[in-house]
Amino acid sequence: MQLAGLGSLVAGAAGTRRFHAAAQEPGDVLTSHAGHAMGTVGRVSTDRFNPTTYLRSWNFSHLPPGERARFYRETPRPDGSLLREYDFFAVDRELEIAPGVFFPAWTYNGQVPAPTIRATEGDRIRVNFLNQGSHPHSIHFHGWHPPEMDGAFASQQVLPGQRFTYEFDAEPFGLHLFHCHTVPLKRHLHKGLYGAFIIDPKAGRPSADELVMVMNGFDTNFDADNEVYAVNTIANFYAHDPIRVTVGRLVRIYLVNVTEFDLVNSLHLHGMFFDVYRTGTSLVRHDHTDTVMLCQGERAILETTFRYPGEFMFHAHQSEFAELGWMGTFLAEAGPHAT
Ligand SMILES: [Cu+2]
């Protein structure tokens, strides 16, 4: 993909660096397309939500232990499994999704995507939900559960100020999601009420550097079409702050598509191939490719190992989405790195 000449929102890493390098040389004259490549000016604050931290956080692992215990508790059960108990709340919050672009989101626990829920097959999940938002909401989990835990029927909507506790066993293993299931559905989903739900097989998966990526979009002018696209909410974030990975170490991506208004989204990785485990419910790969396409609500686990050091772009292969913010970079480095 050629970065120079992309739309105004794009600030692709390669283009930005080319500009900086050129600007540091006295007397250098920028090419006529350098202005286009520069894209957005400024950076989104990561004080309240840091997409780099989000990548490798689940069960509130990003919080200090004392604070974490307010939102997540584990209790061993006689059969060796765990009761995993979560405190979730819905709250309205304005999010900066691109420099200077603010979106009036509805969130779980103040962030989009919601904190990732992760369990092992056979664990018990209990989610205490409090709706502090201004509209009725619910949490609808994908996976096995009895109908009274579905959160989708009219009688299961949680009104502002009210609570509901969702409780069910974690199965099957795979990559699932949870989201609000209040009508109008596309509005409640697109406003930000969604998150990743990982269930690990009992025997686990091979050790890897694991990353959660949620492909999302934002309709900033409420015309039922997205103006901004991203992976993990902030447009072009990983183009500026590459995802650091290690050459020779297995990387596992938990990829979820919650993009509203567009039928499909996709992830294309430059310079290499990856294994695809659709919905993560099988340990046998379904595909070996460099581009995976997911419908709304669909997800896949991707596994690959970086062979060469350096930068590798990844982005939606729908060029429009890439140009409107769904663009990122991996930085593969030799040797161990701190996560
Ligand atoms: Cu809702």
mmCIF file of C-alpha atoms and ligand atoms in Angstrom:
data_model
loop_
_atom_site.group_PDB
_atom_site.id
_atom_site.type_symbol
_atom_site.label_atom_id
_atom_site.label_comp_id
_atom_site.label_asym_id
_atom_site.label_seq_id
_atom_site.Cartn_x
_atom_site.Cartn_y
_atom_site.Cartn_z
ATOM 1 C CA MET A 1 0.000 0.000 0.000
ATOM 2 C CA GLN A 2 1.298 3.443 -0.959
ATOM 3 C CA LEU A 3 0.947 5.876 1.890
ATOM 4 C CA ALA A 4 1.728 9.101 0.116
ATOM 5 C CA GLY A 5 -1.472 10.640 -1.172
ATOM 6 C CA LEU A 6 -3.812 9.012 1.314
ATOM 7 C CA GLY A 7 -6.725 10.878 2.868
ATOM 8 C CA SER A 8 -6.410 13.592 5.438
ATOM 9 C CA LEU A 9 -6.937 11.380 8.463
ATOM 10 C CA VAL A 10 -4.070 9.053 7.657
ATOM 11 C CA ALA A 11 -0.815 9.502 9.457
ATOM 12 C CA GLY A 12 0.887 6.281 8.432
ATOM 13 C CA ALA A 13 4.156 5.554 10.206
ATOM 14 C CA ALA A 14 6.231 5.357 7.071
ATOM 15 C CA GLY A 15 4.830 8.570 5.691
ATOM 16 C CA THR A 16 5.292 10.432 8.959
ATOM 17 C CA ARG A 17 8.878 9.344 9.336
ATOM 18 C CA ARG A 18 9.676 10.203 5.773
ATOM 19 C CA PHE A 19 8.374 13.685 6.443
ATOM 20 C CA HIS A 20 10.379 14.067 9.656
ATOM 21 C CA ALA A 21 13.539 12.814 8.035
ATOM 22 C CA ALA A 22 13.088 15.277 5.209
ATOM 23 C CA ALA A 23 12.329 18.155 7.552
ATOM 24 C CA GLN A 24 15.529 17.612 9.502
ATOM 25 C CA GLU A 25 17.696 18.267 6.478
ATOM 26 C CA PRO A 26 18.225 22.014 5.887
ATOM 27 C CA GLY A 27 17.227 23.136 2.476
ATOM 28 C CA ASP A 28 15.340 19.976 1.723
ATOM 29 C CA VAL A 29 12.242 20.540 -0.339
ATOM 30 C CA LEU A 30 9.227 18.411 0.400
ATOM 31 C CA THR A 31 7.652 16.599 -2.448
ATOM 32 C CA SER A 32 4.234 17.782 -3.516
ATOM 33 C CA HIS A 33 2.604 14.777 -1.857
ATOM 34 C CA ALA A 34 4.357 15.083 1.494
ATOM 35 C CA GLY A 35 1.553 17.266 2.841
ATOM 36 C CA HIS A 36 -0.972 14.518 2.175
ATOM 37 C CA ALA A 37 1.213 11.925 3.886
ATOM 38 C CA MET A 38 1.527 14.077 6.986
ATOM 39 C CA GLY A 39 -2.116 13.463 7.842
ATOM 40 C CA THR A 40 -3.417 14.407 11.267
ATOM 41 C CA VAL A 41 -1.531 16.741 13.554
ATOM 42 C CA GLY A 42 -1.238 15.968 17.259
ATOM 43 C CA ARG A 43 -1.833 12.853 19.301
ATOM 44 C CA VAL A 44 -4.737 11.414 21.212
ATOM 45 C CA SER A 45 -4.282 11.404 24.987
ATOM 46 C CA THR A 46 -3.751 7.922 26.412
ATOM 47 C CA ASP A 47 -4.371 8.943 30.031
ATOM 48 C CA ARG A 48 -7.702 7.143 30.240
ATOM 49 C CA PHE A 49 -7.289 4.456 27.581
ATOM 50 C CA ASN A 50 -4.013 3.245 26.140
ATOM 51 C CA PRO A 51 -4.424 0.938 23.121
ATOM 52 C CA THR A 52 -0.957 -0.531 23.696
ATOM 53 C CA THR A 53 -1.923 -1.545 27.240
ATOM 54 C CA TYR A 54 -5.296 -2.827 26.026
ATOM 55 C CA LEU A 55 -3.624 -5.258 23.602
ATOM 56 C CA ARG A 56 -2.210 -7.421 26.392
ATOM 57 C CA SER A 57 -4.759 -6.853 29.199
ATOM 58 C CA TRP A 58 -7.539 -9.193 30.297
ATOM 59 C CA ASN A 59 -9.476 -9.638 33.534
ATOM 60 C CA PHE A 60 -8.398 -6.107 34.518
ATOM 61 C CA SER A 61 -4.721 -7.154 34.595
ATOM 62 C CA HIS A 62 -3.770 -3.573 33.690
ATOM 63 C CA LEU A 63 -4.860 -2.348 37.146
ATOM 64 C CA PRO A 64 -2.756 -2.427 40.339
ATOM 65 C CA PRO A 65 -3.779 -5.428 42.530
ATOM 66 C CA GLY A 66 -5.849 -3.453 45.043
ATOM 67 C CA GLU A 67 -7.807 -1.634 42.388
ATOM 68 C CA ARG A 68 -8.098 -4.763 40.278
ATOM 69 C CA ALA A 69 -9.844 -6.587 43.119
ATOM 70 C CA ARG A 70 -12.671 -4.067 42.905
ATOM 71 C CA PHE A 71 -13.494 -5.298 39.410
ATOM 72 C CA TYR A 72 -12.236 -8.899 39.261
ATOM 73 C CA ARG A 73 -12.020 -11.760 41.761
ATOM 74 C CA GLU A 74 -11.053 -15.441 41.367
ATOM 75 C CA THR A 75 -12.304 -18.175 43.684
ATOM 76 C CA PRO A 76 -11.108 -21.807 43.277
ATOM 77 C CA ARG A 77 -13.849 -24.399 43.009
ATOM 78 C CA PRO A 78 -13.735 -28.040 44.200
ATOM 79 C CA ASP A 79 -13.343 -29.382 40.666
ATOM 80 C CA GLY A 80 -10.201 -27.295 40.091
ATOM 81 C CA SER A 81 -11.914 -24.674 37.958
ATOM 82 C CA LEU A 82 -12.376 -21.046 38.957
ATOM 83 C CA LEU A 83 -15.299 -18.807 39.717
ATOM 84 C CA ARG A 84 -14.375 -15.587 37.924
ATOM 85 C CA GLU A 85 -16.398 -12.646 39.138
ATOM 86 C CA TYR A 86 -16.464 -9.284 37.367
ATOM 87 C CA ASP A 87 -17.937 -5.895 38.169
ATOM 88 C CA PHE A 88 -19.077 -4.147 35.023
ATOM 89 C CA PHE A 89 -20.910 -0.873 34.681
ATOM 90 C CA ALA A 90 -22.275 1.057 31.730
ATOM 91 C CA VAL A 91 -21.415 4.734 31.618
ATOM 92 C CA ASP A 92 -21.705 7.481 28.994
ATOM 93 C CA ARG A 93 -18.306 8.929 28.163
ATOM 94 C CA GLU A 94 -16.872 11.169 25.477
ATOM 95 C CA LEU A 95 -13.857 9.531 23.830
ATOM 96 C CA GLU A 96 -11.165 11.036 21.627
ATOM 97 C CA ILE A 97 -10.941 8.611 18.694
ATOM 98 C CA ALA A 98 -8.570 10.662 16.503
ATOM 99 C CA PRO A 99 -6.685 13.868 17.314
ATOM 100 C CA GLY A 100 -9.402 16.437 18.060
ATOM 101 C CA VAL A 101 -12.222 14.096 17.050
ATOM 102 C CA PHE A 102 -14.513 13.339 19.993
ATOM 103 C CA PHE A 103 -17.245 10.734 20.060
ATOM 104 C CA PRO A 104 -20.089 10.579 22.613
ATOM 105 C CA ALA A 105 -19.685 6.911 23.480
ATOM 106 C CA TRP A 106 -21.637 4.531 25.644
ATOM 107 C CA THR A 107 -19.092 2.338 27.386
ATOM 108 C CA TYR A 108 -18.572 -0.596 29.673
ATOM 109 C CA ASN A 109 -16.323 0.575 32.519
ATOM 110 C CA GLY A 110 -15.475 3.812 30.734
ATOM 111 C CA GLN A 111 -13.546 2.329 27.837
ATOM 112 C CA VAL A 112 -14.072 1.113 24.259
ATOM 113 C CA PRO A 113 -13.570 -1.750 23.710
ATOM 114 C CA ALA A 114 -14.657 -2.941 27.153
ATOM 115 C CA PRO A 115 -12.123 -4.697 29.390
ATOM 116 C CA THR A 116 -11.466 -8.173 27.960
ATOM 117 C CA ILE A 117 -12.966 -11.121 29.818
ATOM 118 C CA ARG A 118 -10.821 -14.270 29.782
ATOM 119 C CA ALA A 119 -11.548 -17.663 31.331
ATOM 120 C CA THR A 120 -10.686 -21.314 30.917
ATOM 121 C CA GLU A 121 -13.213 -23.779 29.567
ATOM 122 C CA GLY A 122 -15.354 -25.009 32.470
ATOM 123 C CA ASP A 123 -14.844 -21.959 34.681
ATOM 124 C CA ARG A 124 -17.878 -20.207 36.104
ATOM 125 C CA ILE A 125 -18.395 -16.616 34.968
ATOM 126 C CA ARG A 126 -20.307 -14.150 37.106
ATOM 127 C CA VAL A 127 -20.713 -10.567 35.897
ATOM 128 C CA ASN A 128 -22.353 -8.047 38.212
ATOM 129 C CA PHE A 129 -23.674 -5.369 35.900
ATOM 130 C CA LEU A 130 -24.779 -1.880 36.978
ATOM 131 C CA ASN A 131 -26.245 0.465 34.401
ATOM 132 C CA GLN A 132 -24.997 3.966 35.189
ATOM 133 C CA GLY A 133 -25.742 5.157 31.667
ATOM 134 C CA SER A 134 -28.612 7.271 30.412
ATOM 135 C CA HIS A 135 -30.314 4.508 28.374
ATOM 136 C CA PRO A 136 -31.374 0.901 29.002
ATOM 137 C CA HIS A 137 -28.531 -1.557 28.311
ATOM 138 C CA SER A 138 -27.616 -5.206 28.759
ATOM 139 C CA ILE A 139 -24.686 -7.555 28.288
ATOM 140 C CA HIS A 140 -25.257 -10.276 25.745
ATOM 141 C CA PHE A 141 -22.502 -12.908 25.775
ATOM 142 C CA HIS A 142 -21.729 -15.244 22.916
ATOM 143 C CA GLY A 143 -21.248 -18.828 24.069
ATOM 144 C CA TRP A 144 -23.386 -21.404 25.883
ATOM 145 C CA HIS A 145 -25.799 -20.053 28.489
ATOM 146 C CA PRO A 146 -29.415 -20.498 29.577
ATOM 147 C CA PRO A 147 -31.968 -18.137 28.003
ATOM 148 C CA GLU A 148 -32.474 -16.111 31.168
ATOM 149 C CA MET A 149 -28.811 -15.042 30.893
ATOM 150 C CA ASP A 150 -29.072 -13.905 27.281
ATOM 151 C CA GLY A 151 -29.610 -10.185 27.854
ATOM 152 C CA ALA A 152 -31.409 -9.820 24.551
ATOM 153 C CA PHE A 153 -35.117 -9.978 25.251
ATOM 154 C CA ALA A 154 -37.112 -6.860 26.067
ATOM 155 C CA SER A 155 -37.678 -8.112 29.617
ATOM 156 C CA GLN A 156 -33.897 -8.442 30.095
ATOM 157 C CA GLN A 157 -32.977 -4.828 29.522
ATOM 158 C CA VAL A 158 -31.345 -3.197 32.528
ATOM 159 C CA LEU A 159 -32.772 0.267 33.099
ATOM 160 C CA PRO A 160 -30.581 3.199 34.162
ATOM 161 C CA GLY A 161 -29.679 2.831 37.828
ATOM 162 C CA GLN A 162 -30.557 -0.877 37.920
ATOM 163 C CA ARG A 163 -28.434 -4.034 38.199
ATOM 164 C CA PHE A 164 -28.356 -7.546 36.827
ATOM 165 C CA THR A 165 -26.005 -10.463 37.466
ATOM 166 C CA TYR A 166 -25.086 -12.685 34.538
ATOM 167 C CA GLU A 167 -23.847 -16.149 35.496
ATOM 168 C CA PHE A 168 -22.958 -19.118 33.290
ATOM 169 C CA ASP A 169 -20.245 -21.674 32.549
ATOM 170 C CA ALA A 170 -17.464 -20.729 30.141
ATOM 171 C CA GLU A 171 -17.861 -22.831 27.010
ATOM 172 C CA PRO A 172 -16.973 -23.614 24.340
ATOM 173 C CA PHE A 173 -13.311 -22.650 24.183
ATOM 174 C CA GLY A 174 -12.685 -20.070 21.518
ATOM 175 C CA LEU A 175 -12.805 -16.368 20.842
ATOM 176 C CA HIS A 176 -16.173 -14.830 21.550
ATOM 177 C CA LEU A 177 -17.519 -11.394 22.276
ATOM 178 C CA PHE A 178 -20.055 -9.645 24.434
ATOM 179 C CA HIS A 179 -22.123 -6.599 23.608
ATOM 180 C CA CYS A 180 -25.225 -4.688 24.532
ATOM 181 C CA HIS A 181 -28.393 -6.166 23.027
ATOM 182 C CA THR A 182 -30.823 -3.282 23.397
ATOM 183 C CA VAL A 183 -32.782 -1.895 20.441
ATOM 184 C CA PRO A 184 -31.981 -0.098 18.250
ATOM 185 C CA LEU A 185 -29.224 -2.667 18.205
ATOM 186 C CA LYS A 186 -26.870 -1.107 15.718
ATOM 187 C CA ARG A 187 -26.942 2.157 17.635
ATOM 188 C CA HIS A 188 -26.229 0.506 20.994
ATOM 189 C CA LEU A 189 -23.401 -1.575 19.559
ATOM 190 C CA HIS A 190 -21.819 1.141 17.540
ATOM 191 C CA LYS A 191 -21.834 3.545 20.495
ATOM 192 C CA GLY A 192 -19.158 1.359 22.074
ATOM 193 C CA LEU A 193 -20.802 -1.336 24.206
ATOM 194 C CA TYR A 194 -18.720 -4.366 23.193
ATOM 195 C CA GLY A 195 -15.692 -6.349 24.254
ATOM 196 C CA ALA A 196 -13.670 -9.503 23.639
ATOM 197 C CA PHE A 197 -14.452 -12.724 25.519
ATOM 198 C CA ILE A 198 -11.706 -15.352 25.383
ATOM 199 C CA ILE A 199 -12.221 -18.912 26.599
ATOM 200 C CA ASP A 200 -9.012 -20.935 26.707
ATOM 201 C CA PRO A 201 -8.996 -24.685 26.148
ATOM 202 C CA LYS A 202 -8.368 -26.644 29.362
ATOM 203 C CA ALA A 203 -4.947 -27.754 28.094
ATOM 204 C CA GLY A 204 -4.146 -24.203 26.983
ATOM 205 C CA ARG A 205 -2.585 -23.087 23.731
ATOM 206 C CA PRO A 206 1.135 -22.937 22.927
ATOM 207 C CA SER A 207 2.962 -20.095 24.686
ATOM 208 C CA ALA A 208 2.769 -16.886 22.668
ATOM 209 C CA ASP A 209 2.781 -13.119 22.797
ATOM 210 C CA GLU A 210 -0.976 -12.557 22.813
ATOM 211 C CA LEU A 211 -2.751 -9.475 21.490
ATOM 212 C CA VAL A 212 -6.423 -8.510 21.498
ATOM 213 C CA MET A 213 -7.554 -6.526 18.462
ATOM 214 C CA VAL A 214 -11.095 -5.281 18.035
ATOM 215 C CA MET A 215 -11.902 -3.795 14.648
ATOM 216 C CA ASN A 216 -14.355 -0.937 15.141
ATOM 217 C CA GLY A 217 -15.766 2.134 13.451
ATOM 218 C CA PHE A 218 -17.348 5.401 14.556
ATOM 219 C CA ASP A 219 -20.208 7.299 12.996
ATOM 220 C CA THR A 220 -19.258 10.754 14.201
ATOM 221 C CA ASN A 221 -22.059 12.627 12.429
ATOM 222 C CA PHE A 222 -24.821 10.025 12.943
ATOM 223 C CA ASP A 223 -25.543 9.410 9.272
ATOM 224 C CA ALA A 224 -25.443 5.596 9.683
ATOM 225 C CA ASP A 225 -21.999 5.424 8.089
ATOM 226 C CA ASN A 226 -18.591 5.419 9.743
ATOM 227 C CA GLU A 227 -16.294 8.409 9.453
ATOM 228 C CA VAL A 228 -13.468 6.850 11.480
ATOM 229 C CA TYR A 229 -12.198 3.272 11.514
ATOM 230 C CA ALA A 230 -9.687 1.726 13.866
ATOM 231 C CA VAL A 231 -8.416 -1.352 15.564
ATOM 232 C CA ASN A 232 -8.918 -0.760 19.300
ATOM 233 C CA THR A 233 -10.696 2.586 18.861
ATOM 234 C CA ILE A 234 -8.008 5.199 18.229
ATOM 235 C CA ALA A 235 -7.438 5.849 14.524
ATOM 236 C CA ASN A 236 -3.895 5.169 13.339
ATOM 237 C CA PHE A 237 -2.705 4.595 16.911
ATOM 238 C CA TYR A 238 -0.423 1.661 16.124
ATOM 239 C CA ALA A 239 0.926 3.461 13.075
ATOM 240 C CA HIS A 240 2.429 5.999 15.503
ATOM 241 C CA ASP A 241 3.125 3.520 18.308
ATOM 242 C CA PRO A 242 4.072 0.262 16.607
ATOM 243 C CA ILE A 243 3.197 -2.981 18.350
ATOM 244 C CA ARG A 244 6.564 -4.342 19.484
ATOM 245 C CA VAL A 245 7.011 -8.056 18.920
ATOM 246 C CA THR A 246 9.987 -10.406 18.972
ATOM 247 C CA VAL A 247 11.488 -12.138 15.968
ATOM 248 C CA GLY A 248 11.106 -15.895 16.318
ATOM 249 C CA ARG A 249 8.428 -15.752 19.026
ATOM 250 C CA LEU A 250 4.905 -16.926 18.273
ATOM 251 C CA VAL A 251 2.391 -14.067 18.119
ATOM 252 C CA ARG A 252 -1.299 -14.819 18.650
ATOM 253 C CA ILE A 253 -3.900 -12.224 17.699
ATOM 254 C CA TYR A 254 -7.443 -12.429 19.017
ATOM 255 C CA LEU A 255 -9.259 -10.547 16.269
ATOM 256 C CA VAL A 256 -12.878 -9.448 16.730
ATOM 257 C CA ASN A 257 -14.990 -7.500 14.247
ATOM 258 C CA VAL A 258 -17.640 -5.251 15.777
ATOM 259 C CA THR A 259 -17.762 -2.712 12.949
ATOM 260 C CA GLU A 260 -21.324 -1.530 12.398
ATOM 261 C CA PHE A 261 -22.842 -0.224 9.133
ATOM 262 C CA ASP A 262 -20.308 -2.109 6.943
ATOM 263 C CA LEU A 263 -20.908 -5.771 6.194
ATOM 264 C CA VAL A 264 -17.314 -6.891 6.444
ATOM 265 C CA ASN A 265 -13.972 -5.795 7.772
ATOM 266 C CA SER A 266 -10.573 -7.386 7.282
ATOM 267 C CA LEU A 267 -6.983 -7.558 8.451
ATOM 268 C CA HIS A 268 -4.090 -7.735 6.042
ATOM 269 C CA LEU A 269 -0.529 -8.203 7.290
ATOM 270 C CA HIS A 270 2.409 -7.227 5.124
ATOM 271 C CA GLY A 271 5.436 -9.378 4.427
ATOM 272 C CA MET A 272 4.249 -12.618 5.964
ATOM 273 C CA PHE A 273 1.478 -15.177 6.388
ATOM 274 C CA PHE A 274 -0.523 -16.324 9.377
ATOM 275 C CA ASP A 275 -2.632 -19.301 10.457
ATOM 276 C CA VAL A 276 -6.354 -18.648 10.919
ATOM 277 C CA TYR A 277 -8.490 -20.408 13.552
ATOM 278 C CA ARG A 278 -12.029 -19.253 12.875
ATOM 279 C CA THR A 279 -13.901 -18.475 16.121
ATOM 280 C CA GLY A 280 -10.950 -20.177 17.847
ATOM 281 C CA THR A 281 -13.060 -23.268 18.506
ATOM 282 C CA SER A 282 -10.650 -25.704 16.864
ATOM 283 C CA LEU A 283 -6.950 -26.267 17.457
ATOM 284 C CA VAL A 284 -6.544 -27.165 13.792
ATOM 285 C CA ARG A 285 -5.989 -24.175 11.531
ATOM 286 C CA HIS A 286 -8.586 -23.363 8.877
ATOM 287 C CA ASP A 287 -6.423 -21.277 6.624
ATOM 288 C CA HIS A 288 -2.921 -19.997 5.978
ATOM 289 C CA THR A 289 -3.142 -16.558 4.439
ATOM 290 C CA ASP A 290 -2.130 -12.897 4.663
ATOM 291 C CA THR A 291 -5.678 -11.480 4.692
ATOM 292 C CA VAL A 292 -8.654 -12.518 6.777
ATOM 293 C CA MET A 293 -12.165 -11.192 6.263
ATOM 294 C CA LEU A 294 -14.744 -11.106 9.073
ATOM 295 C CA CYS A 295 -18.453 -10.303 9.042
ATOM 296 C CA GLN A 296 -20.025 -8.219 11.826
ATOM 297 C CA GLY A 297 -19.676 -10.153 15.074
ATOM 298 C CA GLU A 298 -17.292 -12.684 13.564
ATOM 299 C CA ARG A 299 -13.861 -13.329 15.052
ATOM 300 C CA ALA A 300 -10.734 -15.356 14.446
ATOM 301 C CA ILE A 301 -7.494 -16.243 16.165
ATOM 302 C CA LEU A 302 -4.434 -15.524 14.031
ATOM 303 C CA GLU A 303 -0.998 -17.002 14.705
ATOM 304 C CA THR A 304 2.285 -16.106 13.127
ATOM 305 C CA THR A 305 5.990 -15.791 13.882
ATOM 306 C CA PHE A 306 7.946 -12.822 12.621
ATOM 307 C CA ARG A 307 10.888 -14.037 10.584
ATOM 308 C CA TYR A 308 12.595 -10.703 9.871
ATOM 309 C CA PRO A 309 13.294 -7.692 12.099
ATOM 310 C CA GLY A 310 11.769 -4.386 11.089
ATOM 311 C CA GLU A 311 8.416 -2.759 10.480
ATOM 312 C CA PHE A 312 5.410 -4.529 9.050
ATOM 313 C CA MET A 313 2.189 -2.726 8.224
ATOM 314 C CA PHE A 314 -1.190 -4.207 8.967
ATOM 315 C CA HIS A 315 -4.495 -2.675 7.955
ATOM 316 C CA ALA A 316 -7.947 -3.328 6.611
ATOM 317 C CA HIS A 317 -7.712 -4.359 2.996
ATOM 318 C CA GLN A 318 -10.749 -2.184 2.339
ATOM 319 C CA SER A 319 -8.669 0.836 1.301
ATOM 320 C CA GLU A 320 -11.362 3.236 2.508
ATOM 321 C CA PHE A 321 -11.157 1.857 6.052
ATOM 322 C CA ALA A 322 -7.340 2.022 5.995
ATOM 323 C CA GLU A 323 -7.425 5.619 4.845
ATOM 324 C CA LEU A 324 -9.904 6.534 7.585
ATOM 325 C CA GLY A 325 -7.746 5.198 10.403
ATOM 326 C CA TRP A 326 -7.609 1.386 10.299
ATOM 327 C CA MET A 327 -3.863 1.227 9.865
ATOM 328 C CA GLY A 328 -1.079 0.009 12.133
ATOM 329 C CA THR A 329 2.488 -1.225 12.279
ATOM 330 C CA PHE A 330 4.323 -4.056 13.967
ATOM 331 C CA LEU A 331 7.924 -3.479 14.985
ATOM 332 C CA ALA A 332 9.717 -6.839 15.120
ATOM 333 C CA GLU A 333 12.915 -6.826 17.142
ATOM 334 C CA ALA A 334 15.533 -9.448 17.886
ATOM 335 C CA GLY A 335 15.692 -10.788 21.447
ATOM 336 C CA PRO A 336 13.385 -10.424 24.449
ATOM 337 C CA HIS A 337 11.326 -7.326 25.047
ATOM 338 C CA ALA A 338 9.387 -6.005 28.001
ATOM 339 C CA THR A 339 5.623 -6.168 27.700
HETATM 340 CU CU CU B 1 -27.183 -0.514 25.072
#
